[in-house]
Amino acid sequence: MSFSDAQAQASEKKNRSGPGIGAQIQRLGRFMSAMIMPNIGAFVAWGLITALFIEAGWINKIAEMFNGAPNQSVMDWTASIAVIVGPMITYLLPLLIGYTGGKLVYDTRGAVIGAVATTGVIVGSDVPMFLGAMIIGPFAAWLLKIVEGSWSGKVKPGFEMLIDNFSLGTIGAVLAILGKIIIGPIVSKGVELAGEGVDFLVENSLLPFASVVVEPAKVLFLNNAINHGVFTPLGTAEAENTGKSLLFMIESNPGPGLGILLAFMFFGPRMLKAAAPGASVIHFFGGIHEVYFPFVLAKPKLIAAAILGGMTGVLVGVMFNGGLVAPPSPGSIFAWIAFTPPGWTNYLVMFSQVILATAVSFIVAAFLMGFGREARREDGADDAAAEAQVTETASA
């Protein structure tokens, strides 16, 4: 290692451990990453089930291609399996995040109370509560740790389990109730404000800037609320008059997500690099954008790549009169092709929107990840920690 590299690593270590705002943001980002990364596999599993078995999924589309019409028996079979999709995104995935966040703070007991508190947040909102889980899971574990620390070593022998179970149960119940009453309405209000912001941009011909609202909202799993609650009604009205609408292309463009996943494939840390190829296929061809959201949550600064990629796609559509005839659902490249109006110019504009959005988000994401330098440092730190743990275990 050269002197300059050693100096850079020392500077980075100092920044992460210092008291400044930059260090605090870095610590927060690393903590969020630690909540998301262990659960990437669960998101991929949900994405596969969704892409294959929903009504607009691969299996039904393939059956329709071979039969020339929708196959009712196949649709009934896929529908019987697609019932898994809703509970997984509504309950399983937020609970896993809340559990993991709690465990990071207070080990197994923190994980348990994190899951309990997350349940209250889930039932208090109509949208997937990933953000709520990332907040209340660690907070519940931290509160339990503080409370139990106040009487640590003071409980008479034989009563420890009784006290511990009642403390976790009582605090968990209170936080679950508060999560339902407080966090649910706050998130619902956030969705409403996001919709109003998008409406303002549409009405004032500032469509490219809609990505500033849309892309962060997507990463927080509010994509369906914005797409179906704002863009679909407005776009449908416009398409009835003009035959197509650019509003159908703002949220559903698979380009920004694909660019970010490609950046992870080439420059991401080891764990995310291994998951990125499969997620890319599910995202781009299956239209399940949710599979790339955890990658951005693991490195929140990459939201800039999503925003700039989305703005690029919308700008191309504005400049060259792009648009689709109906809302693509799910937002795969196949759906975009199917809903593009006839005419080679329309297809040229559509592919340009996707390709340029992918290129911009890829370049920005690669730059923000230091073209692999950041990943190499993270992988090196993980290897050193694993080696130290093995050495400690062997010596014990």
Coordinates of C-alpha atoms in Angstrom, one line a residue:
M1 CA 0.0 0.0 0.0
S2 CA 1.4 3.4 -0.9
F3 CA 1.7 6.3 1.6
S4 CA -1.1 8.2 -0.1
D5 CA -3.5 5.2 0.2
A6 CA -2.6 4.7 3.8
Q7 CA -3.2 8.4 4.5
A8 CA -6.5 8.3 2.7
Q9 CA -7.7 5.3 4.7
A10 CA -6.6 7.0 7.9
S11 CA -8.5 10.1 7.0
E12 CA -11.6 8.1 6.2
K13 CA -11.4 6.2 9.5
K14 CA -11.0 9.5 11.3
N15 CA -14.1 10.9 9.5
R16 CA -16.2 7.9 10.4
S17 CA -15.3 8.1 14.1
G18 CA -15.2 11.9 14.5
P19 CA -17.9 14.2 15.9
G20 CA -18.7 16.1 12.8
I21 CA -21.8 16.1 10.7
G22 CA -20.1 14.2 7.9
A23 CA -19.1 11.4 10.3
Q24 CA -22.6 11.2 11.7
I25 CA -24.0 10.8 8.2
Q26 CA -21.5 8.1 7.4
R27 CA -22.4 6.2 10.6
L28 CA -26.1 6.5 9.8
G29 CA -25.5 5.3 6.3
R30 CA -23.5 2.3 7.5
F31 CA -26.1 1.5 10.1
M32 CA -28.9 1.6 7.5
S33 CA -26.8 -0.6 5.3
A34 CA -26.3 -3.1 8.1
M35 CA -30.1 -3.3 8.4
I36 CA -30.8 -3.9 4.7
M37 CA -27.9 -6.1 3.5
P38 CA -28.7 -9.3 5.4
N39 CA -32.2 -9.2 4.0
I40 CA -31.3 -8.8 0.3
G41 CA -32.1 -12.4 -0.3
A42 CA -35.6 -12.1 1.0
F43 CA -36.2 -9.1 -1.3
V44 CA -35.0 -11.2 -4.3
A45 CA -37.3 -14.1 -3.3
W46 CA -40.2 -11.7 -3.1
G47 CA -39.2 -10.3 -6.5
L48 CA -39.1 -13.7 -8.1
I49 CA -42.5 -14.7 -6.9
T50 CA -44.0 -11.4 -7.9
A51 CA -42.4 -11.4 -11.4
L52 CA -43.5 -15.0 -12.1
F53 CA -46.9 -15.3 -10.6
I54 CA -48.8 -12.0 -10.6
E55 CA -51.5 -11.6 -13.2
A56 CA -49.2 -9.6 -15.5
G57 CA -46.2 -11.9 -14.7
W58 CA -44.0 -14.1 -16.9
I59 CA -45.9 -17.4 -16.5
N60 CA -49.3 -15.9 -17.6
K61 CA -47.7 -14.0 -20.5
I62 CA -45.9 -17.1 -21.8
A63 CA -49.1 -19.1 -21.6
E64 CA -50.9 -16.4 -23.5
M65 CA -48.2 -16.4 -26.2
F66 CA -48.6 -20.1 -26.8
N67 CA -52.4 -20.1 -26.6
G68 CA -53.1 -16.9 -28.4
A69 CA -55.4 -15.8 -25.5
P70 CA -55.3 -15.8 -21.7
N71 CA -55.3 -19.3 -20.3
Q72 CA -57.8 -19.4 -17.5
S73 CA -56.4 -22.6 -15.8
V74 CA -52.9 -21.2 -15.8
M75 CA -54.2 -17.9 -14.4
D76 CA -56.1 -19.6 -11.6
W77 CA -53.0 -21.6 -10.7
T78 CA -50.7 -18.5 -10.7
A79 CA -53.3 -16.6 -8.7
S80 CA -53.3 -19.3 -6.0
I81 CA -49.6 -18.7 -5.6
A82 CA -49.6 -14.9 -6.1
V83 CA -51.4 -14.6 -2.7
I84 CA -48.0 -14.8 -1.2
V85 CA -46.9 -11.5 -2.7
G86 CA -49.0 -9.2 -0.6
P87 CA -48.1 -10.6 2.9
M88 CA -44.4 -10.8 2.0
I89 CA -44.1 -7.1 1.1
T90 CA -46.6 -5.9 3.8
Y91 CA -45.5 -8.0 6.7
L92 CA -42.4 -10.2 6.2
L93 CA -40.0 -7.7 4.7
P94 CA -40.7 -4.8 7.1
L95 CA -40.5 -7.3 10.0
L96 CA -37.2 -8.6 8.9
I97 CA -35.8 -5.0 8.7
G98 CA -37.2 -4.1 12.1
Y99 CA -35.8 -7.4 13.6
T100 CA -32.4 -6.8 12.1
G101 CA -32.3 -3.2 13.2
G102 CA -33.2 -4.2 16.7
K103 CA -30.6 -6.9 16.8
L104 CA -27.8 -4.5 15.8
V105 CA -28.6 -2.4 18.9
Y106 CA -29.4 -5.0 21.6
D107 CA -28.7 -8.5 20.2
T108 CA -31.6 -11.1 20.3
R109 CA -33.8 -9.2 22.8
G110 CA -33.5 -6.1 20.7
A111 CA -34.4 -8.1 17.6
V112 CA -37.6 -9.4 19.3
I113 CA -38.8 -6.1 20.5
G114 CA -37.9 -4.5 17.1
A115 CA -40.2 -7.0 15.4
V116 CA -43.0 -6.4 17.9
A117 CA -42.9 -2.6 17.5
T118 CA -42.7 -2.9 13.7
T119 CA -45.9 -4.9 13.7
G120 CA -47.8 -1.9 15.1
V121 CA -46.3 0.4 12.4
I122 CA -47.3 -2.0 9.7
V123 CA -51.0 -2.1 10.6
G124 CA -51.0 1.7 11.0
S125 CA -50.4 2.5 7.3
D126 CA -51.7 1.5 3.9
V127 CA -48.2 1.5 2.3
P128 CA -45.3 -0.9 2.9
M129 CA -43.6 0.3 6.1
F130 CA -39.9 -0.1 5.4
L131 CA -39.0 3.3 6.5
G132 CA -41.1 2.9 9.7
A133 CA -39.4 -0.4 10.4
M134 CA -35.9 1.2 10.0
I135 CA -36.9 3.8 12.6
I136 CA -38.9 2.0 15.2
G137 CA -36.9 -1.3 15.2
P138 CA -33.6 0.2 16.4
F139 CA -35.4 2.7 18.6
A140 CA -37.4 0.0 20.4
A141 CA -34.2 -2.0 21.0
W142 CA -32.4 1.1 22.3
L143 CA -35.2 1.9 24.7
L144 CA -35.3 -1.6 26.0
K145 CA -31.5 -1.6 26.5
I146 CA -31.7 1.7 28.5
V147 CA -34.6 0.5 30.7
E148 CA -33.1 -2.9 31.4
G149 CA -29.7 -1.4 32.1
S150 CA -31.2 0.7 34.9
W151 CA -31.8 -2.4 37.0
S152 CA -29.0 -4.7 35.7
G153 CA -27.4 -6.5 38.6
K154 CA -30.1 -5.4 41.0
V155 CA -32.7 -8.1 40.4
K156 CA -32.8 -10.9 42.9
P157 CA -31.7 -14.3 41.6
G158 CA -34.6 -16.3 40.1
F159 CA -36.6 -13.3 39.0
E160 CA -34.4 -12.3 36.1
M161 CA -36.5 -14.1 33.4
L162 CA -39.7 -12.8 34.8
I163 CA -38.6 -9.2 34.9
D164 CA -37.0 -9.5 31.4
N165 CA -40.0 -11.0 29.8
F166 CA -42.4 -8.4 31.3
S167 CA -40.2 -5.5 30.5
L168 CA -39.9 -6.6 26.8
G169 CA -43.6 -7.4 26.6
T170 CA -44.7 -4.1 28.2
I171 CA -42.4 -1.8 26.3
G172 CA -43.1 -3.7 23.0
A173 CA -46.8 -3.5 23.4
V174 CA -46.7 0.3 24.1
L175 CA -44.4 1.0 21.2
A176 CA -46.6 -1.2 18.8
I177 CA -49.7 0.9 19.8
L178 CA -47.8 4.2 19.4
G179 CA -46.5 3.0 16.1
K180 CA -50.0 2.4 14.8
I181 CA -51.4 5.6 16.1
I182 CA -48.5 8.0 15.3
I183 CA -46.3 6.7 12.5
G184 CA -49.1 5.4 10.2
P185 CA -50.8 8.8 9.9
I186 CA -47.4 10.5 9.4
V187 CA -46.5 8.2 6.5
S188 CA -49.9 8.6 5.0
K189 CA -49.5 12.4 5.1
G190 CA -46.0 12.0 3.5
V191 CA -47.6 10.1 0.6
E192 CA -50.2 12.9 0.2
L193 CA -47.6 15.6 0.2
A194 CA -45.5 13.7 -2.4
G195 CA -48.5 13.5 -4.6
E196 CA -49.2 17.2 -4.3
G197 CA -45.6 17.9 -5.2
V198 CA -45.8 15.9 -8.3
D199 CA -49.1 17.5 -9.2
F200 CA -47.5 20.9 -8.9
L201 CA -44.6 19.9 -11.3
V202 CA -47.0 18.5 -13.8
E203 CA -49.2 21.6 -13.8
N204 CA -46.2 23.9 -14.2
S205 CA -44.4 22.0 -17.0
L206 CA -41.5 21.0 -14.8
L207 CA -41.7 17.3 -15.5
P208 CA -38.0 16.4 -15.3
F209 CA -37.9 17.8 -11.8
A210 CA -40.6 15.3 -10.8
S211 CA -37.8 12.8 -10.4
V212 CA -36.5 14.8 -7.4
V213 CA -39.8 13.7 -5.6
V214 CA -40.4 10.4 -7.4
E215 CA -37.1 8.6 -7.0
P216 CA -36.7 9.1 -3.2
A217 CA -40.3 8.2 -2.8
K218 CA -39.8 5.0 -4.8
V219 CA -36.8 3.9 -2.7
L220 CA -39.1 4.2 0.4
F221 CA -41.5 1.8 -1.4
L222 CA -44.1 4.6 -2.1
N223 CA -43.8 3.9 -5.8
N224 CA -47.3 2.3 -6.2
A225 CA -48.9 5.1 -4.2
I226 CA -47.4 7.8 -6.5
N227 CA -47.8 5.9 -9.8
H228 CA -51.3 4.7 -9.3
G229 CA -52.5 7.6 -7.2
V230 CA -51.1 10.4 -9.3
F231 CA -49.6 9.5 -12.6
T232 CA -52.2 6.9 -13.8
P233 CA -55.3 9.2 -13.4
L234 CA -53.5 12.2 -14.9
G235 CA -51.9 10.1 -17.7
T236 CA -55.1 8.3 -18.6
A237 CA -57.0 11.6 -19.0
E238 CA -54.1 12.9 -21.2
A239 CA -53.9 9.7 -23.3
E240 CA -57.6 9.9 -24.1
N241 CA -57.0 13.2 -25.8
T242 CA -53.6 12.7 -27.4
G243 CA -53.2 9.0 -27.7
K244 CA -50.3 8.8 -25.3
S245 CA -48.9 10.3 -22.1
L246 CA -45.4 10.9 -20.8
L247 CA -46.7 10.6 -17.3
F248 CA -46.8 6.8 -17.7
M249 CA -43.0 6.9 -18.1
I250 CA -41.9 8.9 -15.1
E251 CA -42.1 6.3 -12.3
S252 CA -42.0 3.2 -14.4
N253 CA -38.7 3.8 -16.3
P254 CA -36.5 0.7 -15.5
G255 CA -33.4 2.6 -16.6
P256 CA -32.4 4.3 -13.4
G257 CA -32.7 1.2 -11.3
L258 CA -30.8 -0.9 -13.9
G259 CA -27.9 1.6 -14.0
I260 CA -27.6 1.4 -10.2
L261 CA -27.6 -2.4 -10.2
L262 CA -25.0 -2.5 -13.0
A263 CA -22.8 -0.2 -10.9
F264 CA -23.1 -2.7 -8.1
M265 CA -22.2 -5.5 -10.4
F266 CA -19.0 -3.8 -11.4
F267 CA -18.0 -1.7 -8.4
G268 CA -20.1 -2.8 -5.4
P269 CA -19.0 -4.6 -2.2
R270 CA -18.8 -8.4 -2.3
M271 CA -22.2 -9.2 -0.9
L272 CA -24.2 -6.8 -3.0
K273 CA -22.2 -7.5 -6.1
A274 CA -23.2 -11.2 -5.9
A275 CA -26.9 -10.3 -5.6
A276 CA -27.0 -7.6 -8.3
P277 CA -27.1 -9.8 -11.4
G278 CA -30.2 -11.6 -10.3
A279 CA -31.8 -8.4 -9.1
S280 CA -31.1 -6.8 -12.5
V281 CA -33.0 -9.5 -14.4
I282 CA -36.0 -9.4 -12.1
H283 CA -36.0 -5.6 -12.2
F284 CA -35.5 -5.0 -16.0
F285 CA -37.3 -7.9 -17.5
G286 CA -39.8 -8.6 -14.7
G287 CA -40.6 -5.0 -13.9
I288 CA -40.3 -5.5 -10.2
H289 CA -38.5 -2.3 -9.3
E290 CA -38.6 -3.0 -5.6
V291 CA -35.6 -5.4 -5.8
Y292 CA -33.2 -2.5 -6.4
F293 CA -34.5 -0.3 -3.5
P294 CA -32.6 -2.2 -0.8
F295 CA -29.3 -1.5 -2.8
V296 CA -30.0 2.2 -2.6
L297 CA -31.0 2.0 1.1
A298 CA -27.7 0.2 1.8
K299 CA -25.9 3.3 0.3
P300 CA -28.3 6.2 0.6
K301 CA -26.1 8.6 -1.4
L302 CA -26.9 6.6 -4.5
I303 CA -30.4 8.3 -4.5
A304 CA -28.6 11.0 -6.5
A305 CA -27.9 8.5 -9.3
A306 CA -31.6 7.5 -9.4
I307 CA -32.7 11.1 -9.5
L308 CA -30.3 12.1 -12.3
G309 CA -31.1 9.0 -14.3
G310 CA -34.8 9.6 -13.9
M311 CA -34.5 13.2 -14.9
T312 CA -32.6 12.2 -18.0
G313 CA -35.3 9.8 -19.1
V314 CA -38.1 12.4 -18.6
L315 CA -36.1 15.1 -20.3
V316 CA -35.6 13.0 -23.4
G317 CA -39.4 12.3 -23.4
V318 CA -40.2 16.0 -23.0
M319 CA -37.8 17.0 -25.8
F320 CA -38.9 14.4 -28.3
N321 CA -42.6 13.9 -27.4
G322 CA -42.3 10.5 -25.8
G323 CA -45.2 8.7 -24.2
L324 CA -47.0 5.4 -23.7
V325 CA -50.7 4.5 -24.4
A326 CA -51.3 3.0 -21.0
P327 CA -49.6 2.6 -17.6
P328 CA -47.1 -0.3 -17.8
S329 CA -47.6 -2.7 -15.0
P330 CA -45.2 -4.0 -13.9
G331 CA -42.7 -1.5 -15.3
S332 CA -40.5 -3.9 -17.3
I333 CA -38.9 -3.2 -20.7
F334 CA -41.4 -5.7 -22.2
A335 CA -44.4 -3.6 -20.9
W336 CA -42.8 -0.5 -22.3
I337 CA -42.4 -2.1 -25.7
A338 CA -46.0 -3.3 -25.6
F339 CA -47.5 0.1 -24.6
T340 CA -45.4 2.2 -27.0
P341 CA -47.6 3.8 -29.8
P342 CA -47.0 2.5 -33.3
G343 CA -44.3 4.2 -35.3
W344 CA -40.5 3.8 -35.3
T345 CA -40.0 7.3 -33.9
N346 CA -42.0 6.4 -30.8
Y347 CA -39.9 3.3 -30.3
L348 CA -36.7 5.2 -30.9
V349 CA -37.6 7.8 -28.2
M350 CA -38.7 5.1 -25.8
F351 CA -35.5 3.1 -26.1
S352 CA -33.5 6.4 -25.8
Q353 CA -35.2 7.2 -22.6
V354 CA -34.3 3.8 -21.1
I355 CA -30.8 3.7 -22.4
L356 CA -29.8 7.2 -21.4
A357 CA -31.4 6.9 -18.0
T358 CA -29.4 3.7 -17.5
A359 CA -26.2 5.3 -18.6
V360 CA -26.5 8.4 -16.4
S361 CA -27.5 6.5 -13.3
F362 CA -24.7 3.9 -13.9
I363 CA -22.0 6.6 -14.3
V364 CA -23.2 8.6 -11.3
A365 CA -23.5 5.5 -9.1
A366 CA -20.1 4.3 -10.1
F367 CA -18.6 7.7 -9.3
L368 CA -20.2 7.9 -5.9
M369 CA -18.8 4.4 -5.1
G370 CA -15.4 5.5 -6.2
F371 CA -15.3 3.1 -9.1
G372 CA -14.7 0.2 -6.7
R373 CA -12.3 1.8 -4.3
E374 CA -15.0 2.1 -1.6
A375 CA -16.0 -1.5 -2.0
R376 CA -12.4 -2.8 -1.7
R377 CA -12.1 -0.9 1.6
E378 CA -15.3 -2.4 2.9
D379 CA -14.4 -5.9 1.8
G380 CA -11.0 -5.5 3.3
A381 CA -12.5 -4.4 6.6
D382 CA -14.9 -7.3 6.6
D383 CA -12.1 -9.8 5.9
A384 CA -10.0 -8.3 8.7
A385 CA -13.0 -8.5 11.1
A386 CA -13.6 -12.1 10.1
E387 CA -10.0 -13.0 10.5
A388 CA -9.9 -11.4 14.0
Q389 CA -13.0 -13.3 15.0
V390 CA -11.5 -16.6 13.9
T391 CA -8.2 -15.9 15.7
E392 CA -10.1 -14.9 18.9
T393 CA -12.2 -18.2 18.7
A394 CA -9.1 -20.3 18.2
S395 CA -7.2 -18.7 21.1
A396 CA -10.2 -19.2 23.4

